[in-house]
Short mmCIF file of C-alpha atoms in Angstrom, two decimals:
data_model
loop_
_atom_site.label_atom_id
_atom_site.label_comp_id
_atom_site.label_asym_id
_atom_site.label_seq_id
_atom_site.Cartn_x
_atom_site.Cartn_y
_atom_site.Cartn_z
CA UNK A 54 25.88 11.41 23.25
CA UNK A 55 22.65 9.95 24.59
CA UNK A 56 19.80 8.31 22.77
CA UNK A 57 16.40 7.71 24.26
CA UNK A 58 13.42 5.77 23.04
CA UNK A 59 9.91 5.24 24.37
CA UNK A 60 6.87 3.25 23.29
CA UNK A 61 5.08 4.58 20.21
CA UNK A 62 8.69 4.92 19.36
CA UNK A 63 10.28 8.29 19.69
CA UNK A 64 14.03 8.50 19.52
CA UNK A 65 16.16 11.46 20.40
CA UNK A 66 19.87 12.03 20.23
CA UNK A 67 21.96 14.70 21.88
CA UNK A 68 24.62 15.46 19.29
CA UNK A 69 27.54 17.32 20.79
CA UNK A 70 28.76 19.78 18.20
CA UNK A 71 32.49 19.27 17.78
CA UNK A 72 33.09 22.49 15.91
CA UNK A 73 31.12 25.62 15.03
CA UNK A 74 32.10 25.03 11.40
CA UNK A 75 29.88 21.95 11.17
CA UNK A 76 26.71 22.24 9.12
CA UNK A 77 23.63 21.72 11.31
CA UNK A 78 21.80 18.62 10.22
CA UNK A 79 24.92 16.78 9.15
CA UNK A 80 26.40 13.79 10.97
CA UNK A 81 23.10 12.00 11.33
CA UNK A 82 22.99 9.73 14.35
CA UNK A 83 19.54 8.32 13.71
CA UNK A 84 19.26 6.24 10.56
CA UNK A 85 16.26 4.73 8.83
CA UNK A 86 16.88 1.05 8.47
CA UNK A 87 13.74 0.22 6.51
CA UNK A 88 10.41 1.89 5.96
CA UNK A 89 9.11 0.82 9.35
CA UNK A 90 12.18 1.02 11.54
CA UNK A 91 15.08 3.18 12.54
CA UNK A 92 18.22 2.98 14.57
CA UNK A 93 19.90 5.47 16.86
CA UNK A 94 23.62 5.05 17.49
CA UNK A 95 25.74 6.05 20.47
CA UNK A 96 29.48 5.55 20.48
CA UNK A 97 32.04 5.32 17.71
CA UNK A 98 30.27 6.73 14.67
CA UNK A 99 32.22 4.63 12.19
CA UNK A 100 31.33 1.40 13.99
CA UNK A 101 27.73 2.58 14.08
CA UNK A 102 27.72 3.10 10.33
CA UNK A 103 28.83 -0.49 9.85
CA UNK A 104 26.02 -1.83 12.02
CA UNK A 105 23.44 0.34 10.25
CA UNK A 106 24.63 -0.86 6.83
CA UNK A 107 24.38 -4.47 7.94
CA UNK A 108 20.92 -3.93 9.41
CA UNK A 109 19.69 -2.30 6.20
CA UNK A 110 20.90 -5.25 4.21
CA UNK A 111 19.29 -7.75 6.63
CA UNK A 112 15.97 -5.94 6.37
CA UNK A 113 16.04 -5.79 2.55
CA UNK A 114 17.15 -9.40 2.29
CA UNK A 115 14.27 -10.57 4.51
CA UNK A 116 11.81 -8.69 2.33
CA UNK A 117 13.28 -10.22 -0.83
CA UNK A 118 13.00 -13.74 0.58
CA UNK A 119 9.74 -13.60 2.56
CA UNK A 120 7.90 -10.81 0.76
CA UNK A 121 7.01 -8.93 3.93
CA UNK A 122 8.65 -6.35 6.17
CA UNK A 123 11.00 -7.88 8.70
CA UNK A 124 9.49 -8.15 12.21
CA UNK A 125 11.40 -5.91 14.62
CA UNK A 126 12.14 -8.82 16.95
CA UNK A 127 13.77 -10.72 14.09
CA UNK A 128 15.75 -7.66 13.03
CA UNK A 129 16.99 -7.08 16.58
CA UNK A 130 18.09 -10.72 16.82
CA UNK A 131 20.04 -10.44 13.59
CA UNK A 132 21.76 -7.22 14.68
CA UNK A 133 22.58 -8.74 18.06
CA UNK A 134 24.08 -11.86 16.43
CA UNK A 135 26.19 -9.70 14.18
CA UNK A 136 27.47 -7.59 17.06
CA UNK A 137 28.08 -10.74 19.11
CA UNK A 138 30.03 -12.28 16.26
CA UNK A 139 32.68 -9.64 16.68
CA UNK A 140 33.29 -10.76 20.28
CA UNK A 141 34.06 -14.36 19.33
CA UNK A 142 37.27 -14.20 17.35
CA UNK A 143 40.64 -12.85 18.37
CA UNK A 144 41.11 -11.15 15.03
CA UNK A 145 37.95 -9.07 15.39
CA UNK A 146 37.36 -6.31 17.87
CA UNK A 147 33.96 -5.64 19.45
CA UNK A 148 31.88 -2.79 18.08
CA UNK A 149 32.47 0.41 20.00
CA UNK A 150 28.87 1.55 20.04
CA UNK A 151 25.45 0.66 21.34
CA UNK A 152 22.33 1.00 19.30
CA UNK A 153 18.65 1.49 19.95
CA UNK A 154 16.40 -0.04 17.31
CA UNK A 155 12.82 1.14 17.13
CA UNK A 156 10.14 0.07 14.71
CA UNK A 157 6.47 -0.61 14.06
CA UNK A 158 5.39 -3.98 12.74
CA UNK A 159 2.14 -5.92 12.89
CA UNK A 160 2.63 -6.54 16.61
CA UNK A 161 2.78 -2.83 17.27
CA UNK A 162 5.65 -0.50 18.10
CA UNK A 163 8.72 -2.13 19.64
CA UNK A 164 12.01 -0.89 21.00
CA UNK A 165 15.17 -2.94 21.31
CA UNK A 166 18.60 -2.06 22.56
CA UNK A 167 21.77 -3.83 21.47
CA UNK A 168 24.99 -3.43 23.44
CA UNK A 169 28.56 -4.06 22.24
CA UNK A 170 28.55 -7.43 23.97
CA UNK A 171 25.83 -8.58 21.63
CA UNK A 172 23.14 -8.61 24.32
CA UNK A 173 19.75 -7.40 23.19
CA UNK A 174 16.62 -6.78 25.18
CA UNK A 175 13.27 -5.29 24.43
CA UNK A 176 12.44 -2.10 26.33
CA UNK A 177 9.66 0.35 26.84
CA UNK A 178 12.18 3.07 27.47
CA UNK A 179 15.92 2.94 26.99
CA UNK A 180 18.95 5.17 26.96
CA UNK A 181 22.55 4.70 25.88
CA UNK A 182 25.58 6.93 25.79
CA UNK A 183 27.08 9.32 28.22
CA UNK A 184 24.13 10.56 30.24
CA UNK A 185 22.23 7.29 30.22
CA UNK A 186 21.89 6.80 33.97
CA UNK A 187 20.26 10.17 34.45
CA UNK A 188 18.16 9.67 31.34
CA UNK A 189 16.95 6.25 32.50
CA UNK A 190 15.84 7.74 35.82
CA UNK A 191 13.90 10.43 34.01
CA UNK A 192 12.25 7.93 31.68
CA UNK A 193 11.18 5.77 34.62
CA UNK A 194 9.35 8.77 36.02
CA UNK A 195 7.19 9.01 32.90
CA UNK A 196 3.91 7.12 32.55
CA UNK A 197 4.79 5.71 29.13
CA UNK A 198 1.46 4.05 28.40
CA UNK A 199 -0.40 7.34 28.76
CA UNK A 200 1.74 9.46 26.48
CA UNK A 201 0.67 10.15 22.91
CA UNK A 202 3.21 10.36 20.12
CA UNK A 203 3.41 14.15 20.24
CA UNK A 204 3.70 14.23 24.02
CA UNK A 205 6.44 11.60 23.77
CA UNK A 206 8.44 13.86 21.46
CA UNK A 207 8.21 16.74 23.93
CA UNK A 208 9.12 14.53 26.90
CA UNK A 209 12.17 13.11 25.16
CA UNK A 210 13.33 16.61 24.26
CA UNK A 211 12.86 17.71 27.86
CA UNK A 212 14.90 14.79 29.14
CA UNK A 213 17.75 15.41 26.74
CA UNK A 214 17.86 19.10 27.54
CA UNK A 215 17.65 18.21 31.23
CA UNK A 216 20.63 15.89 31.32
CA UNK A 217 22.82 18.07 29.16
CA UNK A 218 25.45 19.59 31.41
CA UNK A 219 25.95 23.22 30.40
CA UNK A 220 29.22 23.62 32.22
CA UNK A 221 30.98 20.45 31.18
CA UNK A 222 29.74 19.77 27.66
CA UNK A 223 29.83 21.88 24.57
CA UNK A 224 26.82 23.01 22.62
CA UNK A 225 24.57 20.32 21.24
CA UNK A 226 22.09 19.72 18.47
CA UNK A 227 18.94 17.74 19.07
CA UNK A 228 18.05 15.09 16.50
CA UNK A 229 14.73 13.28 16.82
CA UNK A 230 12.79 10.72 14.90
CA UNK A 231 9.55 8.84 15.39
CA UNK A 232 7.57 5.82 14.23
CA UNK A 233 3.92 6.02 15.13
CA UNK A 234 0.45 6.11 13.64
CA UNK A 235 0.86 9.80 12.92
CA UNK A 236 3.86 9.14 10.73
CA UNK A 237 1.93 6.41 8.95
CA UNK A 238 3.99 3.77 10.73
CA UNK A 239 7.05 4.90 8.82
CA UNK A 240 10.30 5.87 10.43
CA UNK A 241 10.86 9.57 9.78
CA UNK A 242 12.51 12.64 11.19
CA UNK A 243 10.16 14.46 13.52
CA UNK A 244 8.57 17.29 11.47
CA UNK A 245 10.30 20.65 11.90
CA UNK A 246 7.49 22.54 13.61
CA UNK A 247 6.97 19.77 16.17
CA UNK A 248 10.71 19.65 16.78
CA UNK A 249 10.79 23.40 17.39
CA UNK A 250 7.80 23.10 19.70
CA UNK A 251 9.55 20.35 21.65
CA UNK A 252 12.78 22.36 21.93
CA UNK A 253 10.88 25.40 23.17
CA UNK A 254 8.99 23.33 25.75
CA UNK A 255 12.24 21.73 26.89
CA UNK A 256 13.98 25.09 27.30
CA UNK A 257 10.98 26.43 29.21
CA UNK A 258 11.02 23.43 31.54
CA UNK A 259 14.74 23.97 32.18
CA UNK A 260 14.18 27.59 33.07
CA UNK A 261 11.44 26.56 35.48
CA UNK A 262 13.84 24.15 37.16
CA UNK A 263 16.58 26.79 37.36
CA UNK A 264 14.16 29.30 38.81
CA UNK A 265 13.49 27.05 41.84
CA UNK B 149 13.35 -14.38 -29.68
CA UNK B 150 10.32 -14.62 -31.91
CA UNK B 151 11.49 -18.06 -33.13
CA UNK B 152 11.35 -21.37 -31.29
CA UNK B 153 12.68 -22.04 -27.82
CA UNK B 154 14.67 -25.08 -28.91
CA UNK B 155 18.41 -25.54 -28.38
CA UNK B 156 19.49 -22.43 -26.50
CA UNK B 157 23.02 -22.86 -27.85
CA UNK B 158 21.81 -21.92 -31.31
CA UNK B 159 20.89 -18.43 -30.21
CA UNK B 160 23.46 -15.71 -29.88
CA UNK B 161 23.48 -15.41 -26.09
CA UNK B 162 26.36 -17.34 -24.45
CA UNK B 163 24.61 -18.07 -21.15
CA UNK B 164 21.27 -18.79 -22.83
CA UNK B 165 20.99 -22.17 -21.13
CA UNK B 166 20.95 -20.59 -17.65
CA UNK B 167 18.89 -17.48 -18.36
CA UNK B 168 15.14 -17.66 -17.92
CA UNK B 169 14.04 -15.10 -20.38
CA UNK B 170 10.50 -14.07 -21.05
CA UNK B 171 9.98 -15.82 -24.35
CA UNK B 172 6.40 -14.75 -24.88
CA UNK B 173 4.06 -12.87 -22.57
CA UNK B 174 1.30 -14.74 -20.74
CA UNK B 175 -0.92 -12.29 -18.90
CA UNK B 176 -0.90 -8.97 -20.68
CA UNK B 177 -2.36 -5.54 -20.24
CA UNK B 178 -3.33 -3.48 -23.24
CA UNK B 179 -2.80 0.21 -23.99
CA UNK B 180 -2.01 3.05 -21.63
CA UNK B 181 -2.67 6.62 -22.80
CA UNK B 182 -1.25 9.69 -21.10
CA UNK B 183 -1.07 13.42 -21.72
CA UNK B 184 0.27 16.58 -20.12
CA UNK B 185 -2.26 19.14 -19.04
CA UNK B 186 -2.17 22.47 -17.25
CA UNK B 187 -1.46 21.18 -13.73
CA UNK B 188 0.31 17.91 -14.42
CA UNK B 189 -0.22 14.56 -16.08
CA UNK B 190 -3.37 12.58 -16.82
CA UNK B 191 -3.03 8.89 -17.52
CA UNK B 192 -5.69 6.32 -18.42
CA UNK B 193 -5.55 2.55 -18.54
CA UNK B 194 -8.18 -0.13 -18.45
CA UNK B 195 -8.16 -2.83 -15.83
CA UNK B 196 -7.91 -5.88 -18.03
CA UNK B 197 -5.35 -8.68 -17.88
CA UNK B 198 -5.70 -10.92 -20.91
CA UNK B 199 -4.51 -14.51 -20.92
CA UNK B 200 -4.00 -14.90 -24.64
CA UNK B 201 -7.36 -14.21 -26.19
CA UNK B 202 -9.28 -14.68 -22.93
CA UNK B 203 -10.06 -11.54 -20.94
CA UNK B 204 -9.18 -13.34 -17.75
CA UNK B 205 -8.49 -10.71 -15.09
CA UNK B 206 -10.69 -7.68 -14.95
CA UNK B 207 -9.36 -5.78 -11.95
CA UNK B 208 -5.69 -5.38 -12.68
CA UNK B 209 -4.33 -2.02 -11.61
CA UNK B 210 -1.91 -1.08 -14.34
CA UNK B 211 -1.04 2.34 -12.95
CA UNK B 212 0.84 2.85 -9.71
CA UNK B 213 2.28 5.86 -7.88
CA UNK B 214 6.05 5.86 -7.34
CA UNK B 215 7.47 7.97 -4.55
CA UNK B 216 6.00 11.43 -4.20
CA UNK B 217 6.44 12.70 -7.70
CA UNK B 218 5.72 9.97 -10.20
CA UNK B 219 3.11 7.78 -11.75
CA UNK B 220 3.92 4.68 -13.78
CA UNK B 221 1.59 2.89 -16.17
CA UNK B 222 2.42 -0.35 -17.95
CA UNK B 223 1.18 -2.44 -20.80
CA UNK B 224 2.47 -5.90 -21.61
CA UNK B 225 3.31 -8.77 -19.29
CA UNK B 226 1.81 -8.11 -15.87
CA UNK B 227 4.33 -10.20 -13.93
CA UNK B 228 7.17 -8.22 -15.50
CA UNK B 229 5.38 -5.03 -14.45
CA UNK B 230 5.33 -6.36 -10.88
CA UNK B 231 9.06 -6.95 -11.16
CA UNK B 232 9.57 -3.37 -12.37
CA UNK B 233 7.58 -2.18 -9.36
CA UNK B 234 9.88 -4.19 -7.13
CA UNK B 235 12.96 -2.57 -8.66
CA UNK B 236 11.43 0.86 -8.19
CA UNK B 237 10.43 0.02 -4.64
CA UNK B 238 14.03 -0.84 -3.79
CA UNK B 239 15.20 2.35 -5.49
CA UNK B 240 12.77 4.60 -3.64
CA UNK B 241 13.42 2.80 -0.32
CA UNK B 242 17.12 3.50 -0.55
CA UNK B 243 16.36 7.05 -1.57
CA UNK B 244 14.01 7.56 1.39
CA UNK B 245 16.49 6.14 3.84
CA UNK B 246 19.01 8.82 2.91
CA UNK B 247 16.49 11.26 4.36
CA UNK B 248 18.31 14.31 3.05
CA UNK B 249 15.35 16.27 1.73
CA UNK B 250 15.85 15.06 -1.84
CA UNK B 251 13.57 12.68 -3.63
CA UNK B 252 13.68 11.01 -7.02
CA UNK B 253 11.82 12.90 -9.70
CA UNK B 254 10.19 11.61 -12.88
CA UNK B 255 13.24 12.36 -15.06
CA UNK B 256 15.49 10.31 -12.81
CA UNK B 257 13.10 7.39 -12.62
CA UNK B 258 12.58 7.44 -16.38
CA UNK B 259 16.32 7.36 -16.85
CA UNK B 260 16.65 4.46 -14.43
CA UNK B 261 13.92 2.47 -16.15
CA UNK B 262 15.46 3.08 -19.57
CA UNK B 263 18.75 1.64 -18.34
CA UNK B 264 17.03 -1.36 -16.78
CA UNK B 265 14.95 -2.13 -19.89
CA UNK B 266 17.81 -1.66 -22.31
CA UNK B 267 20.26 -3.75 -20.33
CA UNK B 268 17.76 -6.56 -19.89
CA UNK B 269 17.13 -6.53 -23.64
CA UNK B 270 20.84 -6.77 -24.32
CA UNK B 271 20.97 -9.92 -22.22
CA UNK B 272 18.11 -11.40 -24.26
CA UNK B 273 16.00 -11.39 -21.12
CA UNK B 274 13.58 -8.51 -21.56
CA UNK B 275 10.92 -7.20 -19.28
CA UNK B 276 8.02 -7.48 -21.70
CA UNK B 277 6.47 -4.09 -20.99
CA UNK B 278 5.92 -0.66 -22.43
CA UNK B 279 6.14 1.72 -19.51
CA UNK B 280 4.69 5.20 -19.31
CA UNK B 281 6.29 7.43 -16.70
CA UNK B 282 4.76 10.76 -15.76
CA UNK B 283 5.24 13.17 -12.93
CA UNK B 284 5.59 16.68 -11.58
CA UNK B 285 8.52 17.94 -9.58
CA UNK B 286 9.25 21.53 -8.62
CA UNK B 287 6.62 22.78 -11.01
CA UNK B 288 8.01 20.92 -14.01
CA UNK B 289 5.80 18.30 -15.63
CA UNK B 290 7.43 15.37 -17.34
CA UNK B 291 5.98 12.57 -19.44
CA UNK B 292 8.04 9.82 -20.98
CA UNK B 293 7.87 6.29 -22.24
CA UNK B 294 10.18 3.24 -22.36
CA UNK B 295 9.54 0.14 -24.42
CA UNK B 296 10.78 -3.40 -23.87
CA UNK B 297 13.70 -2.94 -26.22
CA UNK B 298 14.80 0.24 -24.50
CA UNK B 299 13.42 2.83 -26.90
CA UNK B 300 12.68 5.84 -24.76
CA UNK B 301 11.48 9.36 -25.36
CA UNK B 302 9.71 12.24 -23.77
CA UNK B 303 6.66 13.90 -25.22
CA UNK B 304 3.50 15.85 -24.46
CA UNK B 305 1.32 12.79 -25.00
CA UNK B 306 2.21 9.11 -25.20
CA UNK B 307 0.44 5.83 -25.62
CA UNK B 308 1.43 2.19 -25.68
CA UNK B 309 0.26 -0.90 -27.50
CA UNK B 310 -2.75 -0.35 -29.69
CA UNK B 311 -2.90 3.20 -28.46
CA UNK B 312 0.10 3.91 -30.66
CA UNK B 313 -2.05 3.32 -33.72
CA UNK B 314 -5.47 4.44 -32.55
CA UNK B 315 -4.96 7.07 -29.88
CA UNK B 316 -1.90 8.92 -31.22
CA UNK B 317 -3.67 10.46 -34.23
CA UNK B 318 -6.45 11.75 -31.98
CA UNK B 319 -3.94 13.21 -29.56
CA UNK B 320 -1.91 14.80 -32.34
CA UNK B 321 -4.99 16.57 -33.64
CA UNK B 322 -6.63 17.59 -30.43
CA UNK B 323 -3.90 18.08 -27.84
CA UNK B 324 -2.79 21.60 -27.10
CA UNK B 325 -0.86 23.38 -24.36
CA UNK B 326 -2.57 24.16 -21.07
CA UNK B 327 -5.47 21.76 -21.34
CA UNK B 328 -7.82 22.07 -18.42
CA UNK B 329 -8.49 19.02 -16.27
CA UNK B 330 -11.97 18.47 -17.75
CA UNK B 331 -10.72 18.81 -21.33
CA UNK B 332 -7.86 16.43 -20.60
CA UNK B 333 -10.21 13.82 -19.18
CA UNK B 334 -12.56 14.22 -22.16
CA UNK B 335 -9.69 13.76 -24.57
CA UNK B 336 -8.44 10.66 -22.74
CA UNK B 337 -11.95 9.20 -22.66
CA UNK B 338 -12.27 9.80 -26.38
CA UNK B 339 -9.07 7.82 -26.97
CA UNK B 340 -10.11 5.08 -24.58
CA UNK B 341 -13.52 4.79 -26.24
CA UNK B 342 -11.94 4.27 -29.66
CA UNK B 343 -9.65 1.66 -28.12
CA UNK B 344 -12.61 -0.02 -26.47
CA UNK B 345 -14.42 -0.29 -29.79
CA UNK B 346 -11.46 -1.46 -31.83
CA UNK B 347 -8.98 -3.28 -29.53
CA UNK B 348 -10.08 -6.81 -28.79
CA UNK B 349 -8.15 -6.98 -25.51
CA UNK B 350 -9.68 -3.84 -24.05
CA UNK B 351 -12.22 -4.09 -21.23
CA UNK B 352 -14.80 -1.50 -20.38
CA UNK B 353 -13.49 -0.77 -16.91
CA UNK B 354 -10.92 1.93 -16.71
CA UNK B 355 -9.15 4.17 -14.28
CA UNK B 356 -7.87 7.66 -14.85
CA UNK B 357 -4.89 8.78 -12.81
CA UNK B 358 -3.98 12.36 -12.17
CA UNK B 359 -0.65 13.60 -10.88
CA UNK B 360 0.02 17.20 -9.93
CA UNK B 361 2.46 18.96 -7.65
CA UNK B 362 0.23 18.03 -4.70
CA UNK B 363 0.23 14.30 -5.36
CA UNK B 364 -1.35 11.36 -7.12
CA UNK B 365 -5.02 10.45 -7.34
CA UNK B 366 -6.14 7.33 -9.12
CA UNK B 367 -9.86 7.31 -9.79
CA UNK B 368 -12.20 4.50 -8.89
CA UNK B 369 -12.81 2.15 -11.80
CA UNK B 370 -15.66 3.18 -14.08
CA UNK B 371 -17.10 2.33 -17.50
CA UNK B 372 -17.46 4.36 -20.64
CA UNK B 373 -20.78 4.71 -22.36
CA UNK B 374 -20.81 3.06 -25.76
CA UNK B 375 -23.18 3.36 -28.66
CA UNK B 376 -24.24 0.35 -30.67
CA UNK B 377 -27.43 1.67 -32.24
CA UNK B 378 -26.15 1.68 -35.79
CA UNK B 379 -28.57 0.66 -38.50
CA UNK B 380 -26.05 -1.84 -39.79
CA UNK B 381 -26.29 -3.69 -36.45
CA UNK B 382 -30.04 -3.48 -36.17
CA UNK B 383 -30.63 -4.67 -39.72
CA UNK B 384 -27.41 -6.13 -41.09
CA UNK B 385 -28.88 -7.69 -44.22
CA UNK B 386 -28.97 -4.62 -46.56
CA UNK B 387 -25.30 -3.91 -45.87
CA UNK B 388 -24.32 -7.54 -46.50
CA UNK B 389 -25.91 -7.80 -49.93
#
């Protein structure tokens, strides 16, 4: 259940398929929060849904009051305060999920991660969920500033395929989204043909590794 | 509504003292004319915003694309049109965020606007506009209109404001199924020219918008050629006697 993000925001989620009866494409883990930003969730899905709903309402409210799209930094702060709130009172329990918030505002693409404690930092590459340690190591190997949007998509796919443990985990579905100049600075699902290309490249890279 | 704005308690609405209704429009746009043609919808509107009898703003875009499938044109109070655009923006944003492959088509948006306009009118707080909604989705073209009191209908050609009186007869005579793009534009220009001659709040700077399955294109503003070389203008005296 890992999510990864890089600059020129690309987000990918490894969705473990609980049952073969599930429709592919259902149980979205990456949600659009506004036109320019999206959020990937790792952890309890129901808690994630609550955070996404709150974030959507914060973003719309900001636009109604100030007439402009909410800056990602501001949005991250609001999400973090909300998550932190639930650690302050005995009658509330902390959220059981971490989120990665990626968006493109006038200061460029930005990536923030919010943990259940309410802590939020800005990252150039981040991972949450089960395989995050391995994923973080892989991301650190990449030269993030040199990757284009399309290359970023392929790299993220490779990392997710790489950390997926065939033996231990069940089958998984890859869900990816991006916010970059190519998507007109809107948060969208990665187009199907690019997603297929990324999956193929990732599988090929795996086979190369296995062949060694 | 057409009477004075004195003691709100005298009017029928119970919360009249709190509501800020549009009592009379301030900056208005004049007619919008639209028709269905072979590939989609053609819509024309001039770029004037009148402040009473003054033609104050001459670059007002009164037609806007909505989502991927629709085009909206408005006549009437410009600020209320901007409010309508805000409502539609919220609607399409929420629709986009669902990201499930569906998108709102012209029928749905027309339905939504009808409800908004009618409910506002019932609260004695209307959006002072006549809206023209056209679009193409899955090969089906749709053209409809909603007025400020909530009257709505769908037709092959619609027009608002003065266009109702001047453009409709022309469209009724000359519109037919499967107009080509050029014929559609010529027909719209004919209507707009008549409106330019006869409607005092029309300006000679118009845009024509075209929506097909592929998308929306709104033309650059341009002017129609007019003819004033009538003998009655050159030498008015014989006609006056």
